PDB file of C-alpha atoms in Angstrom:
ATOM      1  CA  MET A 295     104.559 102.284 125.055  1.00 46.00           C
ATOM      2  CA  THR A 296     101.208 101.029 123.752  1.00 42.00           C
ATOM      3  CA  ALA A 297      99.604 100.984 120.327  1.00 40.00           C
ATOM      4  CA  ARG A 298      95.957 101.473 119.579  1.00 40.00           C
ATOM      5  CA  GLU A 299      93.723  98.745 120.950  1.00 40.00           C
ATOM      6  CA  ASN A 300      91.183  98.452 118.180  1.00 39.00           C
ATOM      7  CA  ASP A 301      93.373  97.875 115.147  1.00 39.00           C
ATOM      8  CA  ASP A 302      93.097  94.720 113.083  1.00 46.00           C
ATOM      9  CA  GLY A 303      94.659  92.891 110.169  1.00 50.00           C
ATOM     10  CA  LEU A 304      98.402  93.176 109.856  1.00 50.00           C
ATOM     11  CA  VAL A 305      98.959  95.272 112.974  1.00 48.00           C
ATOM     12  CA  SER A 306      97.099  92.961 115.361  1.00 49.00           C
ATOM     13  CA  LYS A 307      98.710  89.883 113.838  1.00 48.00           C
ATOM     14  CA  LEU A 308     102.131  91.402 114.276  1.00 46.00           C
ATOM     15  CA  ARG A 309     101.344  92.208 117.887  1.00 44.00           C
ATOM     16  CA  ARG A 310     100.162  88.658 118.607  1.00 45.00           C
ATOM     17  CA  GLY A 311     103.256  87.224 116.970  1.00 41.00           C
ATOM     18  CA  TYR A 312     105.709  89.189 119.091  1.00 36.00           C
ATOM     19  CA  ARG A 313     107.463  87.471 121.956  1.00 31.00           C
ATOM     20  CA  ALA A 314     107.722  89.329 125.258  1.00 27.00           C
ATOM     21  CA  THR A 315     111.313  88.224 125.828  1.00 25.00           C
ATOM     22  CA  ALA A 316     114.213  90.657 125.649  1.00 28.00           C
ATOM     23  CA  PHE A 317     116.320  90.820 122.515  1.00 28.00           C
ATOM     24  CA  HIS A 318     120.005  90.244 123.213  1.00 27.00           C
ATOM     25  CA  VAL A 319     122.582  90.599 120.457  1.00 28.00           C
ATOM     26  CA  VAL A 320     125.863  88.767 120.832  1.00 25.00           C
ATOM     27  CA  SER A 321     128.500  89.936 118.393  1.00 26.00           C
ATOM     28  CA  ARG A 322     132.247  89.476 118.639  1.00 26.00           C
ATOM     29  CA  GLY A 323     131.860  88.289 122.214  1.00 28.00           C
ATOM     30  CA  THR A 324     130.029  91.449 123.325  1.00 29.00           C
ATOM     31  CA  ARG A 325     126.513  91.358 124.712  1.00 32.00           C
ATOM     32  CA  TYR A 326     124.552  94.474 123.873  1.00 32.00           C
ATOM     33  CA  ASP A 327     120.929  95.325 124.602  1.00 42.00           C
ATOM     34  CA  GLY A 328     119.349  98.295 122.918  1.00 45.00           C
ATOM     35  CA  PRO A 329     118.814 100.368 119.793  1.00 44.00           C
ATOM     36  CA  ARG A 330     121.191 100.367 116.849  1.00 44.00           C
ATOM     37  CA  ALA A 331     122.505  97.007 118.032  1.00 39.00           C
ATOM     38  CA  GLN A 332     125.160  95.242 116.013  1.00 36.00           C
ATOM     39  CA  VAL A 333     123.634  92.962 113.425  1.00 37.00           C
ATOM     40  CA  PRO A 334     123.378  89.325 114.576  1.00 38.00           C
ATOM     41  CA  HIS A 335     125.739  86.832 112.949  1.00 36.00           C
ATOM     42  CA  SER A 336     122.704  84.975 111.627  1.00 38.00           C
ATOM     43  CA  LEU A 337     122.176  87.832 109.161  1.00 37.00           C
ATOM     44  CA  HIS A 338     125.783  87.639 107.981  1.00 35.00           C
ATOM     45  CA  ARG A 339     125.694  83.970 107.023  1.00 36.00           C
ATOM     46  CA  PRO A 340     124.575  83.207 103.465  1.00 35.00           C
ATOM     47  CA  ARG A 341     121.426  81.094 103.473  1.00 38.00           C
ATOM     48  CA  GLU A 342     118.400  80.385 101.355  1.00 38.00           C
ATOM     49  CA  ARG A 343     115.854  83.133 101.784  1.00 46.00           C
ATOM     50  CA  SER A 344     112.723  84.387 100.127  1.00 53.00           C
ATOM     51  CA  ASN A 345     112.982  87.509  97.995  1.00 66.00           C
ATOM     52  CA  ALA A 346     111.092  89.668 100.492  1.00 65.00           C
ATOM     53  CA  GLY A 347     112.962  88.111 103.398  1.00 68.00           C
ATOM     54  CA  ALA A 348     116.314  88.877 101.817  1.00 72.00           C
ATOM     55  CA  ARG A 349     115.279  92.476 101.163  1.00 70.00           C
ATOM     56  CA  LEU A 350     114.090  92.885 104.758  1.00 72.00           C
ATOM     57  CA  GLU A 351     117.414  91.615 106.076  1.00 73.00           C
ATOM     58  CA  THR A 352     119.181  94.048 103.743  1.00 70.00           C
ATOM     59  CA  LEU A 353     117.217  96.876 105.375  1.00 67.00           C
ATOM     60  CA  VAL A 354     118.439  95.674 108.770  1.00 69.00           C
ATOM     61  CA  LEU A 355     122.048  95.591 107.609  1.00 65.00           C
ATOM     62  CA  ASN A 356     121.728  99.044 106.074  1.00 61.00           C
ATOM     63  CA  SER A 357     120.147 100.423 109.236  1.00 59.00           C
ATOM     64  CA  ALA A 358     123.216  99.270 111.163  1.00 54.00           C
ATOM     65  CA  GLY A 359     125.528 100.739 108.513  1.00 49.00           C
ATOM     66  CA  GLN A 360     126.798  97.287 107.620  1.00 40.00           C
ATOM     67  CA  ARG A 361     126.868  94.874 104.752  1.00 40.00           C
ATOM     68  CA  ALA A 362     126.888  91.106 104.878  1.00 40.00           C
ATOM     69  CA  GLY A 363     130.110  90.000 106.515  1.00 43.00           C
ATOM     70  CA  GLY A 364     129.996  92.704 109.143  1.00 43.00           C
ATOM     71  CA  ARG A 365     131.753  95.445 107.171  1.00 44.00           C
ATOM     72  CA  ASN A 366     130.704  98.985 107.971  1.00 43.00           C
ATOM     73  CA  HIS A 367     129.396 100.495 104.775  1.00 43.00           C
ATOM     74  CA  PRO A 368     126.576 103.086 104.684  1.00 45.00           C
ATOM     75  CA  ASN A 369     123.908 102.367 102.096  1.00 47.00           C
ATOM     76  CA  LYS A 370     121.069 104.458 100.700  1.00 58.00           C
ATOM     77  CA  ARG A 371     118.649 101.561 100.234  1.00 61.00           C
ATOM     78  CA  ARG A 372     115.998 102.719 102.657  1.00 82.00           C
ATOM     79  CA  ILE A 373     112.590 101.823 101.258  1.00 86.00           C
ATOM     80  CA  LEU A 374     111.193  98.368 100.543  1.00 86.00           C
ATOM     81  CA  ALA A 375     107.846  98.045  98.798  1.00 85.00           C
ATOM     82  CA  VAL A 376     105.977  94.743  98.573  1.00 86.00           C
ATOM     83  CA  CYS A 377     103.340  95.106  95.857  1.00 86.00           C
ATOM     84  CA  GLY A 378     100.709  92.677  94.668  1.00 82.00           C
ATOM     85  CA  ASP A 379      97.026  92.169  94.124  1.00 82.00           C
ATOM     86  CA  SER A 380      94.667  91.600  97.019  1.00 80.00           C
ATOM     87  CA  GLY A 381      95.018  88.045  98.297  1.00 75.00           C
ATOM     88  CA  SER A 382      98.481  87.560  96.808  1.00 72.00           C
ATOM     89  CA  GLY A 383     100.098  86.792 100.170  1.00 75.00           C
ATOM     90  CA  LYS A 384     101.820  90.117 100.881  1.00 79.00           C
ATOM     91  CA  THR A 385     100.635  90.395 104.470  1.00 74.00           C
ATOM     92  CA  ARG A 386     101.268  86.750 105.291  1.00 78.00           C
ATOM     93  CA  GLY A 387     104.757  86.897 103.821  1.00 81.00           C
ATOM     94  CA  LEU A 388     105.672  90.063 105.693  1.00 83.00           C
ATOM     95  CA  LEU A 389     104.333  88.632 108.946  1.00 77.00           C
ATOM     96  CA  GLU A 390     106.463  85.530 108.585  1.00 82.00           C
ATOM     97  CA  ASN A 391     109.603  87.351 107.509  1.00 84.00           C
ATOM     98  CA  THR A 392     109.512  90.167 110.063  1.00 86.00           C
ATOM     99  CA  GLY A 393     108.880  87.575 112.761  1.00 86.00           C
ATOM    100  CA  LYS A 394     112.097  85.767 111.817  1.00 84.00           C
ATOM    101  CA  ILE A 395     114.408  88.789 112.034  1.00 87.00           C
ATOM    102  CA  PRO A 396     115.742  89.317 115.585  1.00 88.00           C
ATOM    103  CA  ALA A 397     116.496  93.017 115.049  1.00 88.00           C
ATOM    104  CA  MET A 398     112.799  93.674 114.429  1.00 89.00           C
ATOM    105  CA  GLN A 399     111.588  92.089 117.684  1.00 92.00           C
ATOM    106  CA  PRO A 400     110.757  93.955 120.924  1.00 94.00           C
ATOM    107  CA  TYR A 401     113.445  94.024 123.618  1.00 94.00           C
ATOM    108  CA  GLU A 402     113.983  95.416 127.094  1.00 94.00           C
ATOM    109  CA  PHE A 403     116.091  98.565 127.448  1.00 91.00           C
ATOM    110  CA  GLN A 404     116.533 100.443 130.722  1.00 90.00           C
ATOM    111  CA  GLY A 405     113.304  99.037 132.121  1.00 92.00           C
ATOM    112  CA  ASN A 406     111.217  99.774 129.028  1.00 92.00           C
ATOM    113  CA  THR A 407     109.995  97.541 126.225  1.00 94.00           C
ATOM    114  CA  ILE A 408     111.257  98.889 122.903  1.00 95.00           C
ATOM    115  CA  SER A 409     109.609  97.867 119.625  1.00 95.00           C
ATOM    116  CA  PRO A 410     111.998  98.599 116.730  1.00 94.00           C
ATOM    117  CA  LEU A 411     109.227  97.861 114.230  1.00 94.00           C
ATOM    118  CA  LEU A 412     106.137 100.078 114.061  1.00 96.00           C
ATOM    119  CA  ALA A 413     103.324  98.703 111.888  1.00 94.00           C
ATOM    120  CA  PHE A 414     100.075 100.429 111.023  1.00 95.00           C
ATOM    121  CA  GLU A 415      97.640 100.757 108.149  1.00 94.00           C
ATOM    122  CA  ALA A 416      97.217 103.813 105.978  1.00 94.00           C
ATOM    123  CA  PRO A 417      93.738 105.265 106.530  1.00 93.00           C
ATOM    124  CA  SER A 418      91.184 105.418 103.762  1.00 90.00           C
ATOM    125  CA  PRO A 419      90.546 108.047 102.614  1.00 88.00           C
ATOM    126  CA  CYS A 420      94.058 109.269 103.233  1.00 90.00           C
ATOM    127  CA  THR A 421      95.661 112.697 103.358  1.00 91.00           C
ATOM    128  CA  PRO A 422      99.203 113.602 104.466  1.00 92.00           C
ATOM    129  CA  LYS A 423      97.860 114.853 107.796  1.00 94.00           C
ATOM    130  CA  LEU A 424      95.698 111.777 108.412  1.00 94.00           C
ATOM    131  CA  LEU A 425      98.672 109.519 107.664  1.00 95.00           C
ATOM    132  CA  ALA A 426     100.825 111.286 110.253  1.00 96.00           C
ATOM    133  CA  LEU A 427      97.993 111.147 112.798  1.00 97.00           C
ATOM    134  CA  GLU A 428      97.566 107.414 112.186  1.00 96.00           C
ATOM    135  CA  GLY A 429     101.267 106.895 112.836  1.00 97.00           C
ATOM    136  CA  LEU A 430     101.045 108.849 116.079  1.00 97.00           C
ATOM    137  CA  LYS A 431      98.001 106.814 117.111  1.00 96.00           C
ATOM    138  CA  ALA A 432      99.912 103.583 116.457  1.00 97.00           C
ATOM    139  CA  LEU A 433     102.606 104.878 118.810  1.00 97.00           C
ATOM    140  CA  GLY A 434      99.991 105.619 121.443  1.00 95.00           C
ATOM    141  CA  VAL A 435     100.546 109.365 121.209  1.00 96.00           C
ATOM    142  CA  GLY A 436      97.578 111.701 121.457  1.00 92.00           C
ATOM    143  CA  VAL A 437      97.528 115.088 119.757  1.00 92.00           C
ATOM    144  CA  ARG A 438      95.178 118.042 119.832  1.00 91.00           C
ATOM    145  CA  PRO A 439      92.390 117.935 117.218  1.00 84.00           C
ATOM    146  CA  ASN A 440      93.415 121.173 115.505  1.00 93.00           C
ATOM    147  CA  ILE A 441      97.064 120.244 114.987  1.00 96.00           C
ATOM    148  CA  ARG A 442      98.469 121.439 111.682  1.00 96.00           C
ATOM    149  CA  GLU A 443      99.760 119.065 109.026  1.00 96.00           C
ATOM    150  CA  ASN A 444     103.410 120.087 109.344  1.00 95.00           C
ATOM    151  CA  GLU A 445     103.166 119.924 113.138  1.00 97.00           C
ATOM    152  CA  ALA A 446     101.741 116.406 112.931  1.00 97.00           C
ATOM    153  CA  TRP A 447     104.666 115.234 110.816  1.00 96.00           C
ATOM    154  CA  ASP A 448     107.181 116.951 113.095  1.00 96.00           C
ATOM    155  CA  ALA A 449     105.573 115.204 116.064  1.00 97.00           C
ATOM    156  CA  PHE A 450     105.590 111.835 114.286  1.00 97.00           C
ATOM    157  CA  ARG A 451     109.286 112.069 113.421  1.00 96.00           C
ATOM    158  CA  ASN A 452     110.158 113.135 116.965  1.00 96.00           C
ATOM    159  CA  GLU A 453     108.107 110.301 118.464  1.00 97.00           C
ATOM    160  CA  LEU A 454     109.767 107.736 116.205  1.00 97.00           C
ATOM    161  CA  LYS A 455     113.093 108.772 117.676  1.00 95.00           C
ATOM    162  CA  GLY A 456     111.694 108.943 121.204  1.00 95.00           C
ATOM    163  CA  HIS A 457     110.261 105.421 120.904  1.00 96.00           C
ATOM    164  CA  MET A 458     113.493 104.173 119.261  1.00 95.00           C
ATOM    165  CA  VAL A 459     111.633 102.911 116.189  1.00 95.00           C
ATOM    166  CA  LEU A 460     113.993 101.801 113.423  1.00 93.00           C
ATOM    167  CA  PHE A 461     111.528 100.320 110.928  1.00 93.00           C
ATOM    168  CA  VAL A 462     108.098 101.603 109.867  1.00 95.00           C
ATOM    169  CA  LEU A 463     105.790  99.152 108.100  1.00 94.00           C
ATOM    170  CA  LEU A 464     102.861 100.808 106.345  1.00 94.00           C
ATOM    171  CA  ASP A 465     100.173  98.367 105.225  1.00 92.00           C
ATOM    172  CA  GLU A 466      97.576  99.281 102.593  1.00 91.00           C
ATOM    173  CA  ALA A 467     100.063 101.910 101.466  1.00 91.00           C
ATOM    174  CA  GLN A 468      98.193 102.440  98.203  1.00 90.00           C
ATOM    175  CA  HIS A 469      95.725 104.561 100.194  1.00 90.00           C
ATOM    176  CA  ALA A 470      98.528 107.020 100.905  1.00 88.00           C
ATOM    177  CA  VAL A 471      99.692 107.340  97.302  1.00 84.00           C
ATOM    178  CA  ASN A 472      96.447 106.924  95.350  1.00 82.00           C
ATOM    179  CA  ILE A 473      95.555 110.574  95.750  1.00 72.00           C
ATOM    180  CA  ALA A 474      93.952 112.598  92.974  1.00 61.00           C
ATOM    181  CA  ASN A 475      95.523 115.808  94.229  1.00 79.00           C
ATOM    182  CA  ARG A 476      99.093 115.954  92.912  1.00 80.00           C
ATOM    183  CA  ILE A 477     100.097 118.418  95.607  1.00 86.00           C
ATOM    184  CA  GLU A 478      99.128 115.967  98.340  1.00 86.00           C
ATOM    185  CA  ALA A 479     100.848 113.109  96.499  1.00 82.00           C
ATOM    186  CA  GLN A 480     104.001 115.219  96.433  1.00 85.00           C
ATOM    187  CA  LYS A 481     103.637 115.852 100.166  1.00 89.00           C
ATOM    188  CA  ILE A 482     103.404 112.101 100.815  1.00 90.00           C
ATOM    189  CA  ALA A 483     106.541 111.459  98.783  1.00 87.00           C
ATOM    190  CA  ASP A 484     108.374 114.237 100.615  1.00 89.00           C
ATOM    191  CA  ALA A 485     107.206 112.813 103.946  1.00 91.00           C
ATOM    192  CA  PHE A 486     108.574 109.371 103.040  1.00 91.00           C
ATOM    193  CA  LYS A 487     111.881 110.941 102.067  1.00 88.00           C
ATOM    194  CA  ASN A 488     112.076 112.917 105.304  1.00 90.00           C
ATOM    195  CA  LEU A 489     111.445 109.765 107.346  1.00 92.00           C
ATOM    196  CA  VAL A 490     114.277 107.799 105.768  1.00 90.00           C
ATOM    197  CA  GLN A 491     116.692 110.724 105.643  1.00 88.00           C
ATOM    198  CA  MET A 492     116.296 112.179 109.130  1.00 90.00           C
ATOM    199  CA  PRO A 493     119.855 113.260 110.030  1.00 89.00           C
ATOM    200  CA  ASP A 494     119.670 112.160 113.669  1.00 90.00           C
ATOM    201  CA  TRP A 495     117.357 109.136 113.422  1.00 91.00           C
ATOM    202  CA  PRO A 496     116.776 107.776 109.893  1.00 90.00           C
ATOM    203  CA  VAL A 497     114.280 104.924 109.760  1.00 92.00           C
ATOM    204  CA  ARG A 498     113.737 102.248 107.143  1.00 91.00           C
ATOM    205  CA  LEU A 499     110.345 102.225 105.450  1.00 91.00           C
ATOM    206  CA  ILE A 500     108.464  99.077 104.423  1.00 91.00           C
ATOM    207  CA  LEU A 501     105.405  99.643 102.231  1.00 90.00           C
ATOM    208  CA  ALA A 502     102.839  96.963 101.442  1.00 89.00           C
ATOM    209  CA  GLY A 503      99.987  97.487  99.037  1.00 88.00           C
ATOM    210  CA  VAL A 504      98.405  96.975  95.659  1.00 87.00           C
ATOM    211  CA  PRO A 505      99.081  98.960  92.489  1.00 82.00           C
ATOM    212  CA  PRO A 506      99.511 101.902  91.932  1.00 79.00           C
ATOM    213  CA  LEU A 507     102.021 101.740  94.807  1.00 84.00           C
ATOM    214  CA  ASP A 508     104.803 100.406  92.592  1.00 79.00           C
ATOM    215  CA  GLU A 509     104.183 102.967  89.853  1.00 81.00           C
ATOM    216  CA  PHE A 510     104.191 105.761  92.428  1.00 81.00           C
ATOM    217  CA  LEU A 511     107.557 104.693  93.843  1.00 80.00           C
ATOM    218  CA  TYR A 512     109.020 104.292  90.376  1.00 76.00           C
ATOM    219  CA  ARG A 513     107.995 107.811  89.394  1.00 74.00           C
ATOM    220  CA  CYS A 514     109.319 109.238  92.645  1.00 68.00           C
ATOM    221  CA  SER A 515     112.615 107.369  92.276  1.00 64.00           C
ATOM    222  CA  THR A 516     113.319 108.541  88.732  1.00 57.00           C
ATOM    223  CA  GLY A 517     113.879 112.245  89.059  1.00 55.00           C
ATOM    224  CA  GLY A 518     111.237 112.654  91.752  1.00 56.00           C
ATOM    225  CA  PRO A 519     111.460 113.420  95.473  1.00 53.00           C
ATOM    226  CA  LEU A 520     112.784 109.925  96.293  1.00 55.00           C
ATOM    227  CA  SER A 521     115.516 109.943  93.647  1.00 52.00           C
ATOM    228  CA  GLY A 522     118.183 110.329  96.350  1.00 50.00           C
ATOM    229  CA  SER A 523     117.247 106.993  97.905  1.00 54.00           C
ATOM    230  CA  ARG A 524     117.732 103.497  96.546  1.00 60.00           C
ATOM    231  CA  ASN A 525     114.422 101.714  96.784  1.00 67.00           C
ATOM    232  CA  SER A 526     113.529  98.030  96.386  1.00 74.00           C
ATOM    233  CA  ILE A 527     110.238  96.810  94.954  1.00 75.00           C
ATOM    234  CA  VAL A 528     109.123  93.193  95.372  1.00 76.00           C
ATOM    235  CA  LYS A 529     106.163  92.257  93.180  1.00 74.00           C
ATOM    236  CA  VAL A 530     104.049  89.384  94.470  1.00 70.00           C
ATOM    237  CA  ASP A 531     102.110  87.131  92.097  1.00 65.00           C
ATOM    238  CA  SER A 532      99.228  85.348  93.816  1.00 57.00           C
ATOM    239  CA  ARG A 533     100.008  82.183  91.832  1.00 52.00           C
ATOM    240  CA  ALA A 534     103.598  82.184  93.072  1.00 47.00           C
ATOM    241  CA  SER A 535     103.237  83.812  96.466  1.00 45.00           C
ATOM    242  CA  LYS A 536     104.310  80.697  98.339  1.00 45.00           C
ATOM    243  CA  LYS A 537     107.543  80.569  96.360  1.00 45.00           C
ATOM    244  CA  SER A 538     108.325  84.279  96.441  1.00 44.00           C
ATOM    245  CA  LEU A 539     107.472  85.079 100.063  1.00 45.00           C
ATOM    246  CA  GLU A 540     107.670  81.736 101.851  1.00 42.00           C
ATOM    247  CA  LYS A 541     110.355  79.108 102.358  1.00 40.00           C
TER     248      LYS A 541
END
């Protein structure tokens, strides 16, 4: 499973930061390798964390259907948005925090390397179809040039399950939502909802970008297409980025 070779920024930094070792979860004396693994005890123990780091760990717990302490409890908090001006430290903070969470690291499963976290940048300009194609490209999946928009999204959702991706990190997400056409903006919101509410393989969505990303999510969460999901928004101030995203 390979991602595109010519990407840069967040995606390439994430790739360089990954370790090639397998991810083994030990919980209640049971060793388990693979998707939907039990959440490591390190995520259950209260400790000092950054705001974004704590929200990321909450996504991991929710993905496993657990809350802190190991109790099974489904939760609808499925989208985390990290918003701030350019240069505010969003990318650096996400790189550091995702690199510290074991459940987001690649591991070996049945002879294959599985990457639970898929990271890619929203294209600019962006349309719903181009966004789906960019996600497929990040997964290393080729599609025919004349593929339809709905087919591209169907393929992307199927490939996320096939690649056992649990978390999707979309950098420069403002490109996906800063669309003049309201119909296309609605399609993007619906696509986000479909990703996090897939009945057989729901993923958790992490969005990083500058305004109007936060306003878009707020509108969608209050009576809009994302109103059925509980979303978290972390706003990053460049003057306080070291305090809010780093420890």
